[in-house]
CSV table of C-alpha atoms and ligand atoms in Angstrom, one decimal:
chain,number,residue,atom,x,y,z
A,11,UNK,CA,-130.2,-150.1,-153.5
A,12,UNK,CA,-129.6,-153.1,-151.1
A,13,UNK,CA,-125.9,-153.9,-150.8
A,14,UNK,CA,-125.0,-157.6,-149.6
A,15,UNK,CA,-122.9,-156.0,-146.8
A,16,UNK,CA,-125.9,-154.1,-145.5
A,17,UNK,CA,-127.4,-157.7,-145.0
A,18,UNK,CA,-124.2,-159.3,-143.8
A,19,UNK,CA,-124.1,-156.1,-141.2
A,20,UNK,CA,-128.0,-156.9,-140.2
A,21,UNK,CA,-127.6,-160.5,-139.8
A,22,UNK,CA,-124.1,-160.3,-137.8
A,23,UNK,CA,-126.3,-157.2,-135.6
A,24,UNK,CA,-128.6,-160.3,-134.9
A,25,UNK,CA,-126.0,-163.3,-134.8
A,26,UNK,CA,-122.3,-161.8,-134.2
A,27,UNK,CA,-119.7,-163.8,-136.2
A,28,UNK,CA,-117.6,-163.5,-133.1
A,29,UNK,CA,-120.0,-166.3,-131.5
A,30,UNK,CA,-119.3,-168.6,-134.0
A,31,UNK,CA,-117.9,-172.0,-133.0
A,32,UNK,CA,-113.9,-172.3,-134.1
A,33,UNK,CA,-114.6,-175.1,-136.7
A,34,UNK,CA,-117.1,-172.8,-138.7
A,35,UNK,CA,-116.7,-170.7,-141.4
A,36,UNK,CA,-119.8,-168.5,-141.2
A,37,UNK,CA,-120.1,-165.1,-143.2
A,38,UNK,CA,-119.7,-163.8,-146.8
A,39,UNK,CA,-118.1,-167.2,-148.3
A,40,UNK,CA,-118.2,-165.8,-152.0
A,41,UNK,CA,-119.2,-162.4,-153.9
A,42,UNK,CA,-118.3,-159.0,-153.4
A,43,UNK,CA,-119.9,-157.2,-150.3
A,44,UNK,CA,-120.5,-153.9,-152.0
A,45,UNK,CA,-122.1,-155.8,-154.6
A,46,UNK,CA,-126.3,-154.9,-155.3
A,47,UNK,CA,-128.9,-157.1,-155.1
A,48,UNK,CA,-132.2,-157.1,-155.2
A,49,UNK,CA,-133.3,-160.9,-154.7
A,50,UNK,CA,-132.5,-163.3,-152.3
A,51,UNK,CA,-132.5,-167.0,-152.2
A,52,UNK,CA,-133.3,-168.6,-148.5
A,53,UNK,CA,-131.9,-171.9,-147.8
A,54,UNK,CA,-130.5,-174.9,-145.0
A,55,UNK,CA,-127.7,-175.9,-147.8
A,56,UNK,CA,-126.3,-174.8,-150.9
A,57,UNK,CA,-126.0,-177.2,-153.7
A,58,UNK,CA,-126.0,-176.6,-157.4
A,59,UNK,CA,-129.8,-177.3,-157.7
A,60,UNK,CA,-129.7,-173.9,-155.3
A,61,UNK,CA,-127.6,-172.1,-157.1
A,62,UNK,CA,-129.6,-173.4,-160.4
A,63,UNK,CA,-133.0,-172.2,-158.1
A,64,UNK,CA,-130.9,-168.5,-157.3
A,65,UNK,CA,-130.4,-167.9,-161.0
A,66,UNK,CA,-134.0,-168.8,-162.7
A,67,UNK,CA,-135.2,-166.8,-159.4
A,68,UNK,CA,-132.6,-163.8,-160.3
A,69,UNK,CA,-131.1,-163.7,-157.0
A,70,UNK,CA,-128.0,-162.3,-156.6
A,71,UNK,CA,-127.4,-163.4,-153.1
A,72,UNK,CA,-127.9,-167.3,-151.7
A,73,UNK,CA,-128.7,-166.9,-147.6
A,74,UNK,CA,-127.9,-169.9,-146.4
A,75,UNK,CA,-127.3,-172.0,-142.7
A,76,UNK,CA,-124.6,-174.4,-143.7
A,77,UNK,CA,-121.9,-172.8,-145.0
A,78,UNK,CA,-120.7,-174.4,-147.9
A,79,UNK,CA,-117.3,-174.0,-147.5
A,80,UNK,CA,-115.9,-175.3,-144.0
A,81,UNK,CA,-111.9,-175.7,-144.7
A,82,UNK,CA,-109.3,-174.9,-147.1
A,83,UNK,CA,-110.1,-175.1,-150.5
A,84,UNK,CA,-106.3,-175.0,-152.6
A,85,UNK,CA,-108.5,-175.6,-156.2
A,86,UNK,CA,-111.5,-175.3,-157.6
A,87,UNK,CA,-111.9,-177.8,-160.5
A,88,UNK,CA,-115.3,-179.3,-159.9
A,89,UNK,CA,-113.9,-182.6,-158.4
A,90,UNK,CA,-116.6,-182.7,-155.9
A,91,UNK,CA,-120.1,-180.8,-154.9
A,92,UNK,CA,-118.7,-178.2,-153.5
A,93,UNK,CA,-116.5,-176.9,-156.2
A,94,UNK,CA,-119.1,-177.4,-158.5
A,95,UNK,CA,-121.7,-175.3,-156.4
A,96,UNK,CA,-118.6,-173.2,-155.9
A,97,UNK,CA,-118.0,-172.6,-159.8
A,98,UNK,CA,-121.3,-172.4,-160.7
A,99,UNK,CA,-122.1,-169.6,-158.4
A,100,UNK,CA,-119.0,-168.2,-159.5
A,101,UNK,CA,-119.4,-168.0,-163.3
A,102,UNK,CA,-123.1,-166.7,-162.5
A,103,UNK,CA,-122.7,-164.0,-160.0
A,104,UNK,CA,-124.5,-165.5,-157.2
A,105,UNK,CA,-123.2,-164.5,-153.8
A,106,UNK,CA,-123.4,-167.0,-151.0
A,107,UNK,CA,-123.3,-165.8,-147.2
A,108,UNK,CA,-123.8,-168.6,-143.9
A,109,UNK,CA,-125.2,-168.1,-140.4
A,110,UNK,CA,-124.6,-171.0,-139.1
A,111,UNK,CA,-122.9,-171.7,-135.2
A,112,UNK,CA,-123.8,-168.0,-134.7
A,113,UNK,CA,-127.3,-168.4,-135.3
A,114,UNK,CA,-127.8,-171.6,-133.1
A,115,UNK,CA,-126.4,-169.8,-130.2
A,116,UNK,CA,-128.5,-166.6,-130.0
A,117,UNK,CA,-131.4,-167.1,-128.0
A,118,UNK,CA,-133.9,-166.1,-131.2
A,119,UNK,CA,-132.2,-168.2,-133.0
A,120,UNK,CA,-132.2,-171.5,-134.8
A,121,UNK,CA,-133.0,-173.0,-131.1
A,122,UNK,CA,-135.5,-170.3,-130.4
A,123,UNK,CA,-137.6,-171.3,-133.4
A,124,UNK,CA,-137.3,-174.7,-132.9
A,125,UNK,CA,-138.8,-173.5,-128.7
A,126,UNK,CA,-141.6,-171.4,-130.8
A,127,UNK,CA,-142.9,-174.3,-133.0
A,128,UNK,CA,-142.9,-176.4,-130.0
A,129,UNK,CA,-144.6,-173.9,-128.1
A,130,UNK,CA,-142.3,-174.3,-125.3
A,131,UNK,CA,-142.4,-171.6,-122.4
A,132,UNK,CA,-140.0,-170.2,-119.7
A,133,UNK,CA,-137.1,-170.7,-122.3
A,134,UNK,CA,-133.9,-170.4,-121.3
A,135,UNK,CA,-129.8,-171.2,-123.0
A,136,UNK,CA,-128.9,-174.9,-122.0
A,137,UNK,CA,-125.4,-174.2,-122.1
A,138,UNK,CA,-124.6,-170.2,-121.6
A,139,UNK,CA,-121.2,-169.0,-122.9
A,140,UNK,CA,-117.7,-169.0,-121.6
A,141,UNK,CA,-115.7,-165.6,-121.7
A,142,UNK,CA,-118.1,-163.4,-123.3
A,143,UNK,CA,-118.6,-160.8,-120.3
A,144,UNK,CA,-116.7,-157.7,-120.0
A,145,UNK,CA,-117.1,-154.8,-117.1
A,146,UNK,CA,-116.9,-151.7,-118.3
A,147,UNK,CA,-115.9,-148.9,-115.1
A,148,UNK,CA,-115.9,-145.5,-115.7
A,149,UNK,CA,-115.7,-141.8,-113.7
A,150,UNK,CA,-117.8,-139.0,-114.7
A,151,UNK,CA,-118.6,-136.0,-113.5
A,152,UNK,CA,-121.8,-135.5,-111.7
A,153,UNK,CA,-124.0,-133.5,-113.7
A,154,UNK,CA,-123.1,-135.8,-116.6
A,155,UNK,CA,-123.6,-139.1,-115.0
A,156,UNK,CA,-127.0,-139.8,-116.3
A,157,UNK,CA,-126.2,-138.4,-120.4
A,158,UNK,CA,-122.9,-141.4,-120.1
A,159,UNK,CA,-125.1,-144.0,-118.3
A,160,UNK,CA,-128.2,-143.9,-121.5
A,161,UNK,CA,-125.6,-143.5,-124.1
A,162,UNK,CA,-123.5,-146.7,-123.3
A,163,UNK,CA,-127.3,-148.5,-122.4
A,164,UNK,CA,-128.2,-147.6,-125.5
A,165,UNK,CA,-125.1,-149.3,-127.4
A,166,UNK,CA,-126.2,-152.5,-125.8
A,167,UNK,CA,-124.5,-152.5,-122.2
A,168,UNK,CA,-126.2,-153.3,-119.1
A,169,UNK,CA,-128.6,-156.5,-119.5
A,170,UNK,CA,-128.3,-159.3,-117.0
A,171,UNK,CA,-131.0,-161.7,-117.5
A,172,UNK,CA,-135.0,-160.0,-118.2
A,173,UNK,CA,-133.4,-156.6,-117.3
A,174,UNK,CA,-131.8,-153.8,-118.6
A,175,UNK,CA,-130.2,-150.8,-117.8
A,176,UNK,CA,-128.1,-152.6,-115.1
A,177,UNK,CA,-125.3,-150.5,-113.0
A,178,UNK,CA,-123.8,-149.4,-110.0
A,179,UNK,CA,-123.1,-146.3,-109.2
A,180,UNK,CA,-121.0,-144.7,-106.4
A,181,UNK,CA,-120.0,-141.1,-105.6
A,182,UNK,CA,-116.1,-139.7,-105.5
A,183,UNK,CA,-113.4,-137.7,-105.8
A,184,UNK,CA,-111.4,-137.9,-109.4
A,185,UNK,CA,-107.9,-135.6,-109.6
A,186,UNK,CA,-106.3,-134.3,-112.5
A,187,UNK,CA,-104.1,-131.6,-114.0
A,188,UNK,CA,-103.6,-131.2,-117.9
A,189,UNK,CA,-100.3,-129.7,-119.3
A,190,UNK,CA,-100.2,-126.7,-121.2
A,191,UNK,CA,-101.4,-128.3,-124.1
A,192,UNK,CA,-104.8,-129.2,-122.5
A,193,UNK,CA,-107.7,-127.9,-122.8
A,194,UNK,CA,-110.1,-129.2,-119.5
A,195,UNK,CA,-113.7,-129.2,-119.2
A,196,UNK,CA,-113.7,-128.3,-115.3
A,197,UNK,CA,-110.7,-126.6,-113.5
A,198,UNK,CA,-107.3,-124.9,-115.3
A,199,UNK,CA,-104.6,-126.2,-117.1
A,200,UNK,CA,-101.3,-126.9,-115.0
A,201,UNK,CA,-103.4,-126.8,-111.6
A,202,UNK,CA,-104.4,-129.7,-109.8
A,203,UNK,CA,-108.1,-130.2,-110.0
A,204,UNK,CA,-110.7,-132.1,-107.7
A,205,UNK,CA,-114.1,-132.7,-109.0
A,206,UNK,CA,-117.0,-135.0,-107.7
A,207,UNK,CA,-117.8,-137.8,-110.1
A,208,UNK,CA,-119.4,-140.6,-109.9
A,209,UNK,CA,-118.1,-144.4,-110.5
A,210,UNK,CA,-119.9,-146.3,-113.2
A,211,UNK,CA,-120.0,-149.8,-113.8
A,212,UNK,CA,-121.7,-152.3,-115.6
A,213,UNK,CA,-121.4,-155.2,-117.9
A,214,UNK,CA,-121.6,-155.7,-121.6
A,215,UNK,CA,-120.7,-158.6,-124.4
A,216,UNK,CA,-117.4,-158.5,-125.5
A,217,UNK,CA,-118.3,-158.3,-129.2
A,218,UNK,CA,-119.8,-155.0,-129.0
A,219,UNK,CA,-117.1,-153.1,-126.9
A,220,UNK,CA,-115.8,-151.0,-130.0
A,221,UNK,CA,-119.8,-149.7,-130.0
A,222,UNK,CA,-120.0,-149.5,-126.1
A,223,UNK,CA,-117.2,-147.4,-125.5
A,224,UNK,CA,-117.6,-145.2,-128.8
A,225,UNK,CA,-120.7,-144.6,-126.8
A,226,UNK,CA,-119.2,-143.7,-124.0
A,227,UNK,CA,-116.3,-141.3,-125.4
A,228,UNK,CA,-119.2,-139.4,-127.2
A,229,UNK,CA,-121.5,-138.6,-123.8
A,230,UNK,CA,-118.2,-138.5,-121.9
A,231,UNK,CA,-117.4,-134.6,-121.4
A,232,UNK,CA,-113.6,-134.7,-120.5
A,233,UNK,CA,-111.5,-135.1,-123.3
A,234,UNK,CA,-109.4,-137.7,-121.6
A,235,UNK,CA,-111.7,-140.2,-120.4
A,236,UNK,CA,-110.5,-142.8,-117.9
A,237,UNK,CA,-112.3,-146.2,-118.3
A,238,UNK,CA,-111.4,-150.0,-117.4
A,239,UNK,CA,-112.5,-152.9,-118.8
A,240,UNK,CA,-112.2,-156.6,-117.0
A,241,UNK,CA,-112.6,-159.5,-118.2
A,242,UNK,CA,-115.2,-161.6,-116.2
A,243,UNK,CA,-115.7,-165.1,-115.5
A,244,UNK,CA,-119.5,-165.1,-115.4
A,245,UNK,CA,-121.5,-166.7,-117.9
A,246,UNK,CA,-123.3,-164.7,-120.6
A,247,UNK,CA,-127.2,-166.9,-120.3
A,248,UNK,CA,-128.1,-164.8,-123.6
A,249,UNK,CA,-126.1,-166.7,-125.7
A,250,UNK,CA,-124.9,-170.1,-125.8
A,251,UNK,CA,-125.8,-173.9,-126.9
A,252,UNK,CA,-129.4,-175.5,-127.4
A,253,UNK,CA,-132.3,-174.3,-125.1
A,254,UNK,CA,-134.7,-175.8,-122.5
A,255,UNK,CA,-138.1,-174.7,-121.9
A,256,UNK,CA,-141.2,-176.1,-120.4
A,257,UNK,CA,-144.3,-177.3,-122.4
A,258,UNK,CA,-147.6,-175.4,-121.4
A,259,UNK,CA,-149.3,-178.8,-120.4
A,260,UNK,CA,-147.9,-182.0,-119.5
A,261,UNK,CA,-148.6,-184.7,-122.0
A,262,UNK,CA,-147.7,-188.5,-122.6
A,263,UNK,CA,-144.9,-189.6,-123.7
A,264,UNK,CA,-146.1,-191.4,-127.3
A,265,UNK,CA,-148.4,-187.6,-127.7
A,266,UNK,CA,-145.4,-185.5,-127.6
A,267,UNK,CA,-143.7,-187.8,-129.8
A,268,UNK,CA,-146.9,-187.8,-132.4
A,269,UNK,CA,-146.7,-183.6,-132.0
A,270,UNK,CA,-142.8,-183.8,-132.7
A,271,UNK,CA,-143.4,-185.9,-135.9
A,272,UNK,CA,-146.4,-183.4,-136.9
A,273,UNK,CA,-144.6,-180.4,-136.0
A,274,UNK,CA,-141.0,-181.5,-137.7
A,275,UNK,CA,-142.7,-183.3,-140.8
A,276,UNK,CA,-141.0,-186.3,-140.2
A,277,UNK,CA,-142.1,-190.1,-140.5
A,278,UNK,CA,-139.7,-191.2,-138.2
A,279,UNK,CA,-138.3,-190.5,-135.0
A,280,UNK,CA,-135.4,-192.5,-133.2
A,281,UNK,CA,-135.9,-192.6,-129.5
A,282,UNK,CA,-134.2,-194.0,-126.5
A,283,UNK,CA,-136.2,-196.1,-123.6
A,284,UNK,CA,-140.0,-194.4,-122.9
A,285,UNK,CA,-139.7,-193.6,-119.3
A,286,UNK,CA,-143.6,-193.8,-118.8
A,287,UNK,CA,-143.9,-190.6,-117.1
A,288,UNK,CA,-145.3,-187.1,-118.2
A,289,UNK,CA,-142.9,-184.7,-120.5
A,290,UNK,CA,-143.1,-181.1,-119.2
A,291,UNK,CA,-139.3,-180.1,-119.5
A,292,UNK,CA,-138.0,-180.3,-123.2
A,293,UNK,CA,-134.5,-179.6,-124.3
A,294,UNK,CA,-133.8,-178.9,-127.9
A,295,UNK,CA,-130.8,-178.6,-130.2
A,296,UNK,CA,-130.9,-177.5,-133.8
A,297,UNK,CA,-128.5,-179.8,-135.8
A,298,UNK,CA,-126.0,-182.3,-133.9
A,299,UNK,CA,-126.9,-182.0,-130.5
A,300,UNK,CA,-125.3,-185.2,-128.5
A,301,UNK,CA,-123.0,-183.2,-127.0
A,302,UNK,CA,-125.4,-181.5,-124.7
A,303,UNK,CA,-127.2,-184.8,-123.3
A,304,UNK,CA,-125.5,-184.3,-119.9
A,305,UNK,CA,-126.3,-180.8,-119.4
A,306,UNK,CA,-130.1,-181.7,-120.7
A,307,UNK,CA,-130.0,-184.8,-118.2
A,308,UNK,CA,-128.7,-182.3,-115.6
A,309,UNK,CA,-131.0,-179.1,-116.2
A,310,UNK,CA,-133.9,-182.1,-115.7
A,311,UNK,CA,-134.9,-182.3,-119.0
A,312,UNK,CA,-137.8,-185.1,-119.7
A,313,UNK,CA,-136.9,-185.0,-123.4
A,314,UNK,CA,-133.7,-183.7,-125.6
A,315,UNK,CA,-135.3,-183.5,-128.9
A,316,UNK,CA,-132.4,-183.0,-131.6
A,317,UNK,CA,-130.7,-184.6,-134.6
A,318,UNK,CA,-127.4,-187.0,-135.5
A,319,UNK,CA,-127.4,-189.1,-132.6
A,320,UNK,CA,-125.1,-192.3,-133.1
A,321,UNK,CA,-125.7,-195.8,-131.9
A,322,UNK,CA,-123.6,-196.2,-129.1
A,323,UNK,CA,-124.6,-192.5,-127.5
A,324,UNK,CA,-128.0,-193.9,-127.1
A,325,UNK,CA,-127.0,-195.6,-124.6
A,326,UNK,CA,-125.7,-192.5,-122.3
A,327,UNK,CA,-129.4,-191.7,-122.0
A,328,UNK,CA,-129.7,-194.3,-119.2
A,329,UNK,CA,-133.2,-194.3,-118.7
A,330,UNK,CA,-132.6,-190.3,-116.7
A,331,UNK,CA,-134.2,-188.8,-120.3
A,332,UNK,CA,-135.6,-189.5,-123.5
A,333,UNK,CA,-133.7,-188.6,-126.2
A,334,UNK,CA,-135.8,-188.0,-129.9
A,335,UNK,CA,-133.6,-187.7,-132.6
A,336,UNK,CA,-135.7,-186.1,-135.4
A,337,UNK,CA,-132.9,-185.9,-137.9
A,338,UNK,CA,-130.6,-183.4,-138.4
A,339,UNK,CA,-132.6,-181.3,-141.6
A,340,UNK,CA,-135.5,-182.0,-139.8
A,341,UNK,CA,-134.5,-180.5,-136.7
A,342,UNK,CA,-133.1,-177.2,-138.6
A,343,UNK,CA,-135.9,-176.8,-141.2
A,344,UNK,CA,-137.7,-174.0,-139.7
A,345,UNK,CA,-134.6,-171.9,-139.6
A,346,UNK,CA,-135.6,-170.6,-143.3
A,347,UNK,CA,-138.5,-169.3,-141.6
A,348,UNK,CA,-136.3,-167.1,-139.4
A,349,UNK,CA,-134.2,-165.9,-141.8
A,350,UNK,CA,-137.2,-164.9,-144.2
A,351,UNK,CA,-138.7,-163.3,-140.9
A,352,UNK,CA,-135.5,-161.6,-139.9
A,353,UNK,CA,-134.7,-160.0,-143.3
A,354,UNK,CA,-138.1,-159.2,-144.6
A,355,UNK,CA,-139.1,-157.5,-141.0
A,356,UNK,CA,-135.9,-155.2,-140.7
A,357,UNK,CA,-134.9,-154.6,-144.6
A,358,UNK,CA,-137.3,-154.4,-147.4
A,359,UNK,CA,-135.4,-152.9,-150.3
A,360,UNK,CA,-135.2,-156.3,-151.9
A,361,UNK,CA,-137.0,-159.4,-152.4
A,362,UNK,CA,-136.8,-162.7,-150.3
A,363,UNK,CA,-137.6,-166.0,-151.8
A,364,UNK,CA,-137.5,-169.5,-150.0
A,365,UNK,CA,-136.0,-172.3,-151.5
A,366,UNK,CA,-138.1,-175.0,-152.8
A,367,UNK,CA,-135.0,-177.1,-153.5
A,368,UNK,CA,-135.4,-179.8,-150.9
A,369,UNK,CA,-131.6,-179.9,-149.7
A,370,UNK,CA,-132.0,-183.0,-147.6
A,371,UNK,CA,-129.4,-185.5,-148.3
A,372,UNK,CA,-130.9,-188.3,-145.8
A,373,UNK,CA,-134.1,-190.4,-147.7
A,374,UNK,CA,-135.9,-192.9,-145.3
A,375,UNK,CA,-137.8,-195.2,-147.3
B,22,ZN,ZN1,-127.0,-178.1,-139.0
């Protein structure tokens, strides 16, 4: 049997909590994580017409993007949606769990979806993360070099960019002398000892050093092993805010509007100033994007195709871009796809239903 923690640990293996945005509150929100299931519910939001859905549909677990809880709830009398969704799940079992921030900043992600329907190419992060990178040094002996190097590739250390397997290596002398209590792999206890080893270095995310340097302690023959890690200042271009990418062929500017409204379902689209030129670089942004018109301006976007834009940011488009605001649902629709995709192609021991619950609060008439 399925436990909801062995989806929570599958999801957070694709989209780490730890790159969640500060404000969010993605994660388990309610249920028990060693709880069964064998059903679940895929959805952008959670309202009681969900919940309703989860229950007919016998699901046990809601999966949603918005979490439904984003700050501190002191009661839960049903004064408003969300403690009515809240209750209702509550007295009927139904487990709710969010990816939110942490899915729109993985490149296969909300954005990476949104890239895919486009059928935008050379993809890459609009704005990479801050603070992620860690450097992982090590000394091993020799004839042991290679066993360390695959084991802490394998946990996930060593990509920069298209590649992997990424390292430097350099050949030394390492010193040591174990008390009495000791028990070396090379030389004696109480003598000094010099053996060749090698200095290995390479990089890694910071939210999966517990699994990198298990890794390494496991292939690692001495049974003290000496390791640094550093912080680095680089930026991580794996993960990170919205995405440009380049449209196979060059269209007009009033044809890639008609494919947005095709592709995104949506009869309307508010747009800044045409700039009566051919649109080969696109910048997207799942959600609320506005805050990323100055790095799409700057990466040399054509168009910044995202949701929530207010009046007065409009303006800050000044004629250098186009900015399409398909509405925020819109925008984040196909990210029910993905989930479905993500859980039915890794984990199978349960059954994965989409919402039909159209969750959009915004009617254009
Ligand atoms: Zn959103």
């Amino acid at each position: 049997m399925t436990k909801i923690k062995d989806i929570s640990n599958f999801l957070e293996s694709f989209a780490p909590l730890r790159l969640q945005e500060s404000y969010d509150n993605a994660g388990l929100i309610l249920g028990d994580q060693n709880s069964e299931i064998t059903n679940v519910l895929i959805t952008l939001d959670v309202t009681e017409d969900v919940v309703e859905e989860a229950i007919q549909k016998k699901c046990e677990l809601i999966v949603a993007h918005h979490p439904i809880v984003f700050s501190g709830l002191k009661k839960i009398t049903g004064k408003n949606y969300v403690e009515r969704t809240l209750l209702k799940a509550i007295k009927n079992d139904v487990a709710i769990y969010a990816a939110h921030t942490n899915l729109d900043s993985v490149t296969g992600g909300v954005n990476g979806k949104i890239c895919e329907k486009l059928g935008l190419e050379n993809c890459r992060i609009l704005q990479p993360a801050d603070g992620l990178l860690k450097k992982l040094v090590t000394f091993v002996p020799v004839d042991h070099a290679e066993k360390v190097r695959q084991s802490v590739f394998e946990a996930g250390a060593g990509h920069i960019g298209n590649y992997d397997s990424c390292s430097f290596n350099i050949h030394g002398q390492g010193t040591f002398r174990g008390d009495d209590t000791t028990n070396p792999y090379v030389g004696k206890k109480g003598e000094q000892h010099y053996e060749n080893e090698i200095r290995f270095e390479t990089i890694f995310p910071s939210y999966i050093q517990g699994q990198v340097i298990s890794a390494l302690i496991n292939a690692h023959p001495y049974e003290e092993v000496a390791y640094d890690i550093y912080p680095l200042d680089n930026k991580f271009d794996q993960v990170g805010m919205g995405i440009i990418g380049t449209l196979p062929e060059q269209l007009d500017e009033t044809k890639f509007l008609q494919q947005l409204k095709e592709t995104f379902n949506t009869g309307v689209i508010r747009h800044t100033q045409l700039q009566n030129k051919k649109v080969k670089k696109v910048a997207v942004c799942g959600g609320s994007g506005s805050f990323l018109l100055n790095r799409a301006i700057a990466a040399g976007a054509d168009f910044f195709v995202t949701g929530d834009f207010k009046y007065h940011q409009f303006f800050d488009a000044e004629n250098k871009i186009v900015i399409a605001d398909i509405g925020h649902f819109e925008s984040e629709q196909f990210t029910k796809e993905l989930f479905y995709e993500l859980l039915t192609k890794n984990l199978s021991k349960f059954a994965v239903h989409l919402s039909e619950v159209n969750t959009n609060p915004v009617f254009y008439f």
